[in-house]
Tab-separated table of N, CA and C in Angstrom:
chain	number	residue	atom	x	y	z
A	1	UNK	N	0.833	-1.183	0.000
A	1	UNK	CA	0.000	0.000	0.000
A	1	UNK	C	0.882	1.253	0.000
A	2	UNK	N	0.569	2.175	-0.858
A	2	UNK	CA	1.326	3.411	-0.960
A	2	UNK	C	0.891	4.391	0.118
A	3	UNK	N	1.863	4.990	0.752
A	3	UNK	CA	1.606	5.987	1.788
A	3	UNK	C	1.309	7.329	1.129
A	4	UNK	N	0.317	8.029	1.636
A	4	UNK	CA	0.018	9.401	1.221
A	4	UNK	C	0.654	10.342	2.236
A	5	UNK	N	1.381	11.330	1.735
A	5	UNK	CA	2.103	12.249	2.617
A	5	UNK	C	1.609	13.672	2.384
A	6	UNK	N	1.250	14.341	3.472
A	6	UNK	CA	0.935	15.770	3.386
A	6	UNK	C	2.176	16.532	3.827
A	7	UNK	N	2.606	17.450	2.996
A	7	UNK	CA	3.788	18.258	3.269
A	7	UNK	C	3.315	19.675	3.581
A	8	UNK	N	3.687	20.149	4.747
A	8	UNK	CA	3.315	21.494	5.177
A	8	UNK	C	4.569	22.360	5.135
A	9	UNK	N	4.556	23.339	4.251
A	9	UNK	CA	5.695	24.249	4.115
A	9	UNK	C	5.467	25.481	4.982
A	10	UNK	N	6.460	25.776	5.808
A	10	UNK	CA	6.339	26.927	6.702
A	10	UNK	C	7.369	28.015	6.412
A	11	UNK	N	8.206	27.803	5.418
A	11	UNK	CA	9.232	28.792	5.095
A	11	UNK	C	10.597	28.314	5.541
A	12	UNK	N	11.370	29.194	6.107
A	12	UNK	CA	12.712	28.846	6.550
A	12	UNK	C	13.728	29.006	5.436
A	13	UNK	N	14.961	28.701	5.766
A	13	UNK	CA	16.067	28.870	4.822
A	13	UNK	C	15.847	28.094	3.530
A	14	UNK	N	15.259	26.912	3.617
A	14	UNK	CA	15.043	26.088	2.430
A	14	UNK	C	14.378	26.874	1.306
A	15	UNK	N	13.432	27.731	1.637
A	15	UNK	CA	12.654	28.449	0.633
A	15	UNK	C	13.090	29.897	0.437
A	16	UNK	N	14.218	30.282	1.023
A	16	UNK	CA	14.660	31.676	0.920
A	16	UNK	C	15.199	32.007	-0.466
A	17	UNK	N	14.929	33.248	-0.848
A	17	UNK	CA	15.491	33.842	-2.059
A	17	UNK	C	16.286	35.051	-1.591
A	18	UNK	N	17.597	35.037	-1.857
A	18	UNK	CA	18.444	36.153	-1.424
A	18	UNK	C	18.645	37.150	-2.554
A	19	UNK	N	18.661	38.425	-2.187
A	19	UNK	CA	18.832	39.482	-3.163
A	19	UNK	C	20.148	40.230	-2.994
A	20	UNK	N	20.727	40.203	-1.786
A	20	UNK	CA	21.888	41.045	-1.518
A	20	UNK	C	22.756	40.402	-0.445
A	21	UNK	N	23.680	39.565	-0.834
A	21	UNK	CA	24.663	38.985	0.087
A	21	UNK	C	24.058	38.455	1.383
A	22	UNK	N	22.958	37.754	1.306
A	22	UNK	CA	22.287	37.156	2.467
A	22	UNK	C	21.682	38.182	3.428
A	23	UNK	N	21.685	39.455	3.072
A	23	UNK	CA	21.087	40.451	3.958
A	23	UNK	C	19.623	40.690	3.626
A	24	UNK	N	19.303	40.727	2.356
A	24	UNK	CA	17.950	41.022	1.913
A	24	UNK	C	17.363	39.758	1.295
A	25	UNK	N	16.343	39.217	1.900
A	25	UNK	CA	15.750	37.992	1.386
A	25	UNK	C	14.246	38.035	1.561
A	26	UNK	N	13.595	37.126	0.877
A	26	UNK	CA	12.186	36.848	1.133
A	26	UNK	C	12.007	35.339	1.055
A	27	UNK	N	10.917	34.867	1.611
A	27	UNK	CA	10.602	33.444	1.548
A	27	UNK	C	9.779	33.220	0.286
A	28	UNK	N	10.274	32.370	-0.592
A	28	UNK	CA	9.601	32.110	-1.853
A	28	UNK	C	8.674	30.913	-1.774
A	29	UNK	N	8.266	30.426	-2.946
A	29	UNK	CA	7.411	29.250	-3.030
A	29	UNK	C	8.126	28.037	-2.427
A	30	UNK	N	7.364	27.072	-1.916
A	30	UNK	CA	7.984	25.870	-1.351
A	30	UNK	C	8.815	25.122	-2.391
A	31	UNK	N	10.070	24.919	-2.100
A	31	UNK	CA	10.970	24.227	-3.017
A	31	UNK	C	10.797	22.709	-2.984
A	32	UNK	N	10.112	22.216	-1.963
A	32	UNK	CA	9.912	20.773	-1.842
A	32	UNK	C	9.177	20.224	-3.064
A	33	UNK	N	8.280	20.979	-3.662
A	33	UNK	CA	7.547	20.519	-4.845
A	33	UNK	C	8.511	20.228	-5.989
A	34	UNK	N	9.413	21.148	-6.252
A	34	UNK	CA	10.386	20.958	-7.331
A	34	UNK	C	11.304	19.778	-7.026
A	35	UNK	N	11.761	19.668	-5.799
A	35	UNK	CA	12.648	18.565	-5.425
A	35	UNK	C	11.970	17.218	-5.677
A	36	UNK	N	10.716	17.086	-5.276
A	36	UNK	CA	10.000	15.819	-5.451
A	36	UNK	C	9.677	15.551	-6.919
A	37	UNK	N	9.381	16.596	-7.690
A	37	UNK	CA	9.135	16.408	-9.121
A	37	UNK	C	10.385	15.904	-9.832
A	38	UNK	N	11.532	16.502	-9.532
A	38	UNK	CA	12.789	16.088	-10.148
A	38	UNK	C	13.130	14.644	-9.763
A	39	UNK	N	12.816	14.277	-8.536
A	39	UNK	CA	13.119	12.921	-8.052
A	39	UNK	C	12.141	11.872	-8.590
A	40	UNK	N	11.035	12.314	-9.211
A	40	UNK	CA	10.036	11.388	-9.754
A	40	UNK	C	9.597	10.364	-8.706
A	41	UNK	N	9.210	10.855	-7.546
A	41	UNK	CA	8.867	9.983	-6.422
A	41	UNK	C	7.658	9.112	-6.741
A	42	UNK	N	7.616	7.955	-6.105
A	42	UNK	CA	6.569	6.958	-6.359
A	42	UNK	C	5.594	6.876	-5.196
A	43	UNK	N	5.229	8.006	-4.640
A	43	UNK	CA	4.216	8.042	-3.598
A	43	UNK	C	3.338	9.268	-3.822
A	44	UNK	N	2.155	9.217	-3.249
A	44	UNK	CA	1.209	10.324	-3.380
A	44	UNK	C	1.512	11.370	-2.321
A	45	UNK	N	1.497	12.633	-2.726
A	45	UNK	CA	1.737	13.706	-1.762
A	45	UNK	C	0.958	14.954	-2.151
A	46	UNK	N	0.771	15.796	-1.140
A	46	UNK	CA	0.136	17.102	-1.318
A	46	UNK	C	0.991	18.114	-0.566
A	47	UNK	N	1.295	19.231	-1.219
A	47	UNK	CA	2.064	20.299	-0.586
A	47	UNK	C	1.120	21.444	-0.240
A	48	UNK	N	1.154	21.843	1.022
A	48	UNK	CA	0.371	22.978	1.497
A	48	UNK	C	1.351	24.070	1.919
A	49	UNK	N	1.287	25.206	1.257
A	49	UNK	CA	2.127	26.345	1.620
A	49	UNK	C	1.400	27.121	2.712
A	50	UNK	N	1.697	26.777	3.955
A	50	UNK	CA	0.968	27.338	5.092
A	50	UNK	C	1.506	28.706	5.511
A	51	UNK	N	2.817	28.779	5.681
A	51	UNK	CA	3.464	30.012	6.134
A	51	UNK	C	4.690	30.287	5.276
A	52	UNK	N	5.105	31.518	5.246
A	52	UNK	CA	6.350	31.898	4.572
A	52	UNK	C	7.133	32.773	5.532
A	53	UNK	N	7.717	32.107	6.542
A	53	UNK	CA	8.398	32.846	7.603
A	53	UNK	C	9.754	32.217	7.914
A	54	UNK	N	10.670	33.059	8.331
A	54	UNK	CA	11.875	32.581	8.984
A	54	UNK	C	11.406	31.974	10.302
A	55	UNK	N	12.001	30.879	10.719
A	55	UNK	CA	11.497	30.232	11.936
A	55	UNK	C	11.648	31.108	13.176
A	56	UNK	N	12.576	32.032	13.168
A	56	UNK	CA	12.704	32.949	14.305
A	56	UNK	C	11.488	33.866	14.420
A	57	UNK	N	10.733	33.999	13.338
A	57	UNK	CA	9.530	34.839	13.338
A	57	UNK	C	8.253	34.048	13.601
A	58	UNK	N	8.347	32.721	13.740
A	58	UNK	CA	7.160	31.923	14.039
A	58	UNK	C	6.686	32.226	15.459
A	59	UNK	N	5.381	32.291	15.626
A	59	UNK	CA	4.781	32.592	16.923
A	59	UNK	C	4.111	31.346	17.494
A	60	UNK	N	3.691	31.458	18.740
A	60	UNK	CA	2.914	30.371	19.342
A	60	UNK	C	1.624	30.136	18.561
A	61	UNK	N	1.029	31.195	18.047
A	61	UNK	CA	-0.181	31.050	17.227
A	61	UNK	C	0.120	30.276	15.945
A	62	UNK	N	1.282	30.513	15.338
A	62	UNK	CA	1.672	29.752	14.143
A	62	UNK	C	1.819	28.266	14.472
A	63	UNK	N	2.446	27.982	15.604
A	63	UNK	CA	2.624	26.586	16.007
A	63	UNK	C	1.274	25.928	16.316
A	64	UNK	N	0.380	26.678	16.922
A	64	UNK	CA	-0.969	26.177	17.198
A	64	UNK	C	-1.703	25.874	15.887
A	65	UNK	N	-1.521	26.726	14.881
A	65	UNK	CA	-2.132	26.503	13.572
A	65	UNK	C	-1.621	25.195	12.951
A	66	UNK	N	-0.315	24.982	12.998
A	66	UNK	CA	0.261	23.735	12.478
A	66	UNK	C	-0.308	22.545	13.246
A	67	UNK	N	-0.339	22.662	14.561
A	67	UNK	CA	-0.879	21.611	15.430
A	67	UNK	C	-2.330	21.292	15.037
A	68	UNK	N	-3.151	22.314	14.916
A	68	UNK	CA	-4.571	22.116	14.613
A	68	UNK	C	-4.770	21.476	13.243
A	69	UNK	N	-4.013	21.918	12.264
A	69	UNK	CA	-4.154	21.360	10.916
A	69	UNK	C	-3.837	19.868	10.920
A	70	UNK	N	-2.753	19.485	11.579
A	70	UNK	CA	-2.364	18.071	11.594
A	70	UNK	C	-3.329	17.249	12.437
A	71	UNK	N	-3.639	17.710	13.621
A	71	UNK	CA	-4.487	16.905	14.513
A	71	UNK	C	-5.905	16.755	13.986
A	72	UNK	N	-6.388	17.706	13.208
A	72	UNK	CA	-7.753	17.640	12.678
A	72	UNK	C	-7.845	17.003	11.296
A	73	UNK	N	-6.721	16.661	10.697
A	73	UNK	CA	-6.731	16.096	9.343
A	73	UNK	C	-7.053	14.605	9.404
A	74	UNK	N	-8.190	14.230	8.849
A	74	UNK	CA	-8.628	12.826	8.851
A	74	UNK	C	-8.167	12.087	7.594
A	75	UNK	N	-7.680	12.809	6.586
A	75	UNK	CA	-7.295	12.205	5.316
A	75	UNK	C	-5.849	11.712	5.294
A	76	UNK	N	-5.026	12.274	6.156
A	76	UNK	CA	-3.602	11.926	6.154
A	76	UNK	C	-3.163	11.473	7.541
A	77	UNK	N	-2.228	10.522	7.547
A	77	UNK	CA	-1.594	10.080	8.781
A	77	UNK	C	-0.101	10.455	8.793
A	78	UNK	N	0.453	10.686	7.604
A	78	UNK	CA	1.890	10.951	7.452
A	78	UNK	C	2.104	12.400	7.020
A	79	UNK	N	2.919	13.123	7.792
A	79	UNK	CA	3.165	14.544	7.543
A	79	UNK	C	4.659	14.841	7.545
A	80	UNK	N	5.087	15.658	6.601
A	80	UNK	CA	6.426	16.233	6.610
A	80	UNK	C	6.244	17.738	6.667
A	81	UNK	N	6.984	18.375	7.554
A	81	UNK	CA	6.924	19.833	7.693
A	81	UNK	C	8.289	20.388	7.308
A	82	UNK	N	8.316	21.251	6.283
A	82	UNK	CA	9.562	21.955	5.989
A	82	UNK	C	9.557	23.221	6.845
A	83	UNK	N	10.676	23.463	7.500
A	83	UNK	CA	10.702	24.419	8.609
A	83	UNK	C	12.089	25.014	8.725
A	84	UNK	N	12.177	26.226	9.190
A	84	UNK	CA	13.470	26.810	9.509
A	84	UNK	C	14.131	26.062	10.650
A	85	UNK	N	15.445	26.057	10.656
A	85	UNK	CA	16.180	25.231	11.616
A	85	UNK	C	16.305	25.841	13.006
A	86	UNK	N	16.201	27.149	13.125
A	86	UNK	CA	16.441	27.787	14.424
A	86	UNK	C	15.418	27.404	15.486
A	87	UNK	N	14.167	27.203	15.111
A	87	UNK	CA	13.140	26.850	16.100
A	87	UNK	C	12.454	25.528	15.771
A	88	UNK	N	13.086	24.714	14.962
A	88	UNK	CA	12.515	23.424	14.567
A	88	UNK	C	12.233	22.530	15.771
A	89	UNK	N	13.153	22.477	16.706
A	89	UNK	CA	12.970	21.632	17.888
A	89	UNK	C	11.768	22.105	18.709
A	90	UNK	N	11.610	23.399	18.860
A	90	UNK	CA	10.468	23.943	19.600
A	90	UNK	C	9.146	23.538	18.940
A	91	UNK	N	9.053	23.673	17.636
A	91	UNK	CA	7.832	23.271	16.939
A	91	UNK	C	7.609	21.773	17.080
A	92	UNK	N	8.655	20.987	16.948
A	92	UNK	CA	8.524	19.534	17.091
A	92	UNK	C	7.995	19.163	18.479
A	93	UNK	N	8.509	19.804	19.504
A	93	UNK	CA	8.022	19.537	20.865
A	93	UNK	C	6.559	19.937	21.020
A	94	UNK	N	6.161	21.031	20.362
A	94	UNK	CA	4.770	21.474	20.425
A	94	UNK	C	3.826	20.436	19.816
A	95	UNK	N	4.298	19.709	18.812
A	95	UNK	CA	3.454	18.741	18.106
A	95	UNK	C	3.423	17.364	18.761
A	96	UNK	N	4.276	17.119	19.744
A	96	UNK	CA	4.373	15.792	20.371
A	96	UNK	C	3.056	15.223	20.901
A	97	UNK	N	2.148	16.015	21.436
A	97	UNK	CA	0.908	15.417	21.950
A	97	UNK	C	-0.051	14.858	20.879
A	98	UNK	N	0.204	15.135	19.617
A	98	UNK	CA	-0.717	14.667	18.568
A	98	UNK	C	-0.612	13.142	18.453
A	99	UNK	N	-1.738	12.431	18.635
A	99	UNK	CA	-1.706	10.966	18.553
A	99	UNK	C	-1.934	10.453	17.123
A	100	UNK	N	-1.491	9.227	16.887
A	100	UNK	CA	-1.824	8.465	15.675
A	100	UNK	C	-1.388	9.126	14.373
A	101	UNK	N	-0.283	9.847	14.413
A	101	UNK	CA	0.272	10.483	13.216
A	101	UNK	C	1.788	10.288	13.228
A	102	UNK	N	2.361	10.234	12.041
A	102	UNK	CA	3.815	10.254	11.894
A	102	UNK	C	4.160	11.623	11.332
A	103	UNK	N	4.952	12.372	12.079
A	103	UNK	CA	5.282	13.750	11.721
A	103	UNK	C	6.800	13.890	11.700
A	104	UNK	N	7.332	14.330	10.558
A	104	UNK	CA	8.773	14.523	10.431
A	104	UNK	C	9.023	15.957	9.982
A	105	UNK	N	9.829	16.671	10.753
A	105	UNK	CA	10.228	18.026	10.393
A	105	UNK	C	11.602	17.978	9.747
A	106	UNK	N	11.793	18.806	8.735
A	106	UNK	CA	13.094	18.918	8.106
A	106	UNK	C	13.293	20.340	7.612
A	107	UNK	N	14.507	20.668	7.302
A	107	UNK	CA	14.847	21.999	6.812
A	107	UNK	C	16.206	21.944	6.164
A	108	UNK	N	16.834	23.091	6.048
A	108	UNK	CA	18.170	23.116	5.458
A	108	UNK	C	18.962	24.302	5.991
A	109	UNK	N	20.266	24.171	5.909
A	109	UNK	CA	21.166	25.240	6.331
A	109	UNK	C	21.448	26.212	5.179
A	110	UNK	N	21.221	25.736	3.935
A	110	UNK	CA	21.374	26.573	2.752
A	110	UNK	C	20.086	26.487	1.934
A	111	UNK	N	19.708	27.571	1.258
A	111	UNK	CA	18.488	27.540	0.446
A	111	UNK	C	18.540	26.452	-0.620
A	112	UNK	N	17.386	25.859	-0.906
A	112	UNK	CA	17.296	24.813	-1.924
A	112	UNK	C	17.692	25.347	-3.299
A	113	UNK	N	17.533	26.641	-3.514
A	113	UNK	CA	17.886	27.243	-4.804
A	113	UNK	C	19.391	27.307	-5.028
A	114	UNK	N	20.194	27.183	-3.978
A	114	UNK	CA	21.648	27.209	-4.122
A	114	UNK	C	22.120	25.905	-4.754
A	115	UNK	N	23.160	26.002	-5.572
A	115	UNK	CA	23.688	24.809	-6.218
A	115	UNK	C	24.183	23.795	-5.179
A	116	UNK	N	24.805	24.291	-4.140
A	116	UNK	CA	25.274	23.413	-3.067
A	116	UNK	C	24.377	23.676	-1.858
A	117	UNK	N	23.487	22.713	-1.596
A	117	UNK	CA	22.531	22.838	-0.493
A	117	UNK	C	22.257	21.462	0.088
A	118	UNK	N	21.986	21.433	1.352
A	118	UNK	CA	21.599	20.190	2.017
A	118	UNK	C	20.099	19.925	1.897
A	119	UNK	N	19.369	20.811	1.254
A	119	UNK	CA	17.907	20.712	1.195
A	119	UNK	C	17.434	19.417	0.548
A	120	UNK	N	17.970	19.070	-0.612
A	120	UNK	CA	17.514	17.873	-1.329
A	120	UNK	C	17.753	16.626	-0.485
A	121	UNK	N	18.918	16.532	0.115
A	121	UNK	CA	19.239	15.371	0.952
A	121	UNK	C	18.282	15.281	2.147
A	122	UNK	N	18.052	16.404	2.812
A	122	UNK	CA	17.185	16.393	3.988
A	122	UNK	C	15.734	16.092	3.624
A	123	UNK	N	15.262	16.606	2.496
A	123	UNK	CA	13.908	16.289	2.050
A	123	UNK	C	13.787	14.794	1.779
A	124	UNK	N	14.757	14.229	1.068
A	124	UNK	CA	14.737	12.789	0.790
A	124	UNK	C	14.745	11.956	2.061
A	125	UNK	N	15.554	12.367	3.016
A	125	UNK	CA	15.606	11.653	4.299
A	125	UNK	C	14.254	11.711	5.006
A	126	UNK	N	13.640	12.881	5.016
A	126	UNK	CA	12.344	13.047	5.692
A	126	UNK	C	11.258	12.227	5.012
A	127	UNK	N	11.257	12.206	3.677
A	127	UNK	CA	10.227	11.457	2.943
A	127	UNK	C	10.349	9.959	3.184
A	128	UNK	N	11.552	9.474	3.277
A	128	UNK	CA	11.757	8.050	3.580
A	128	UNK	C	11.377	7.766	5.027
A	129	UNK	N	11.841	8.603	5.929
A	129	UNK	CA	11.581	8.388	7.357
A	129	UNK	C	10.096	8.360	7.678
A	130	UNK	N	9.325	9.291	7.097
A	130	UNK	CA	7.900	9.382	7.430
A	130	UNK	C	7.151	8.113	7.019
A	131	UNK	N	7.682	7.389	6.049
A	131	UNK	CA	7.039	6.152	5.599
A	131	UNK	C	7.413	4.948	6.457
A	132	UNK	N	8.487	5.055	7.226
A	132	UNK	CA	9.011	3.902	7.963
A	132	UNK	C	8.864	3.980	9.475
A	133	UNK	N	8.748	5.179	10.008
A	133	UNK	CA	8.744	5.352	11.459
A	133	UNK	C	7.357	5.089	12.064
A	134	UNK	N	7.378	4.757	13.344
A	134	UNK	CA	6.132	4.598	14.105
A	134	UNK	C	5.531	5.973	14.383
A	135	UNK	N	4.287	5.988	14.821
A	135	UNK	CA	3.634	7.241	15.171
A	135	UNK	C	4.514	8.038	16.138
A	136	UNK	N	4.579	9.334	15.920
A	136	UNK	CA	5.389	10.200	16.763
A	136	UNK	C	5.893	11.386	15.968
A	137	UNK	N	6.739	12.176	16.606
A	137	UNK	CA	7.304	13.376	15.982
A	137	UNK	C	8.822	13.213	15.930
A	138	UNK	N	9.378	13.527	14.764
A	138	UNK	CA	10.797	13.327	14.516
A	138	UNK	C	11.369	14.518	13.758
A	139	UNK	N	12.696	14.604	13.775
A	139	UNK	CA	13.428	15.612	13.021
A	139	UNK	C	14.419	14.875	12.133
A	140	UNK	N	14.383	15.155	10.831
A	140	UNK	CA	15.314	14.557	9.873
A	140	UNK	C	16.273	15.643	9.392
A	141	UNK	N	17.500	15.589	9.881
A	141	UNK	CA	18.517	16.578	9.515
A	141	UNK	C	19.888	15.917	9.519
A	142	UNK	N	20.715	16.306	8.566
A	142	UNK	CA	22.115	15.905	8.535
A	142	UNK	C	22.305	14.387	8.536
A	143	UNK	N	21.426	13.672	7.847
A	143	UNK	CA	21.567	12.231	7.728
A	143	UNK	C	21.166	11.446	8.959
A	144	UNK	N	20.471	12.084	9.887
A	144	UNK	CA	20.047	11.427	11.121
A	144	UNK	C	18.586	11.707	11.389
A	145	UNK	N	17.997	10.835	12.181
A	145	UNK	CA	16.627	11.021	12.646
A	145	UNK	C	16.706	11.222	14.157
A	146	UNK	N	16.132	12.322	14.619
A	146	UNK	CA	16.141	12.675	16.038
A	146	UNK	C	14.702	12.713	16.550
A	147	UNK	N	14.553	12.565	17.857
A	147	UNK	CA	13.293	12.915	18.495
A	147	UNK	C	13.450	14.356	19.005
A	148	UNK	N	12.346	15.046	19.218
A	148	UNK	CA	12.466	16.433	19.690
A	148	UNK	C	13.199	16.569	21.025
A	149	UNK	N	13.157	15.523	21.828
A	149	UNK	CA	13.787	15.598	23.150
A	149	UNK	C	15.281	15.315	23.137
A	150	UNK	N	15.812	14.823	22.001
A	150	UNK	CA	17.238	14.520	21.997
A	150	UNK	C	17.997	15.265	20.905
A	151	UNK	N	17.423	16.377	20.421
A	151	UNK	CA	18.076	17.105	19.328
A	151	UNK	C	18.273	18.567	19.680
A	152	UNK	N	19.311	19.121	19.085
A	152	UNK	CA	19.523	20.566	19.149
A	152	UNK	C	20.343	20.977	17.921
A	153	UNK	N	20.182	22.249	17.570
A	153	UNK	CA	20.977	22.800	16.486
A	153	UNK	C	22.283	23.317	17.069
A	154	UNK	N	23.383	22.844	16.517
A	154	UNK	CA	24.698	23.327	16.903
A	154	UNK	C	25.061	24.429	15.911
A	155	UNK	N	24.949	25.664	16.341
A	155	UNK	CA	25.162	26.804	15.457
A	155	UNK	C	26.611	26.874	14.987
A	156	UNK	N	27.562	26.556	15.852
A	156	UNK	CA	28.975	26.615	15.470
A	156	UNK	C	29.324	25.590	14.404
A	157	UNK	N	28.756	24.379	14.521
A	157	UNK	CA	29.035	23.307	13.559
A	157	UNK	C	28.063	23.320	12.378
A	158	UNK	N	27.020	24.145	12.472
A	158	UNK	CA	26.023	24.278	11.415
A	158	UNK	C	25.346	22.942	11.091
A	159	UNK	N	24.963	22.231	12.165
A	159	UNK	CA	24.278	20.952	11.992
A	159	UNK	C	23.473	20.626	13.253
A	160	UNK	N	22.628	19.618	13.121
A	160	UNK	CA	21.892	19.136	14.282
A	160	UNK	C	22.714	18.034	14.936
A	161	UNK	N	22.555	17.928	16.254
A	161	UNK	CA	23.285	16.904	16.996
A	161	UNK	C	22.407	16.368	18.110
A	162	UNK	N	22.792	15.205	18.576
A	162	UNK	CA	22.079	14.577	19.684
A	162	UNK	C	22.526	15.200	20.992
A	163	UNK	N	21.570	15.440	21.872
A	163	UNK	CA	21.882	15.958	23.197
A	163	UNK	C	22.361	14.796	24.046
A	164	UNK	N	23.490	14.946	24.677
A	164	UNK	CA	24.048	13.887	25.518
A	164	UNK	C	23.255	13.720	26.800
A	165	UNK	N	23.334	12.522	27.347
A	165	UNK	CA	22.770	12.280	28.666
A	165	UNK	C	21.293	11.959	28.691
A	166	UNK	N	20.718	11.647	27.549
A	166	UNK	CA	19.297	11.278	27.548
A	166	UNK	C	19.178	9.777	27.457
């Protein structure tokens, strides 16, 4: 049976368009659609462009909106959220109480429009993970799958890492 995946785009670096040396940018259309089209994926998906924000600008109301959309959706059980990396863990923790859904958040450190970007790899990882993991909330970044309680963004290393001692 083929899994149906709903992809919720919230903005973040993955969808950024830069105009002036990374100082002037806007959040463009979700790049996940182009990535999946180029990959000719063999599963059904729907992309919803919910927000176009840097994750540092996401509010509690934005997180509540994401929560409500996923928890009230009766048509989908599998969700991927493209999200900025700075507050990805916070959003993932906010979504943890949602039952009977597989939710994977992913993002990128460089815009998908850049020739050298981690976006394509992270999207592919998230799409595979959401089809294989048990119900719960996960983060797919840097070739690893994390739970919200054991992940953090290491700004100096520009990657996600596991929190020690859990």
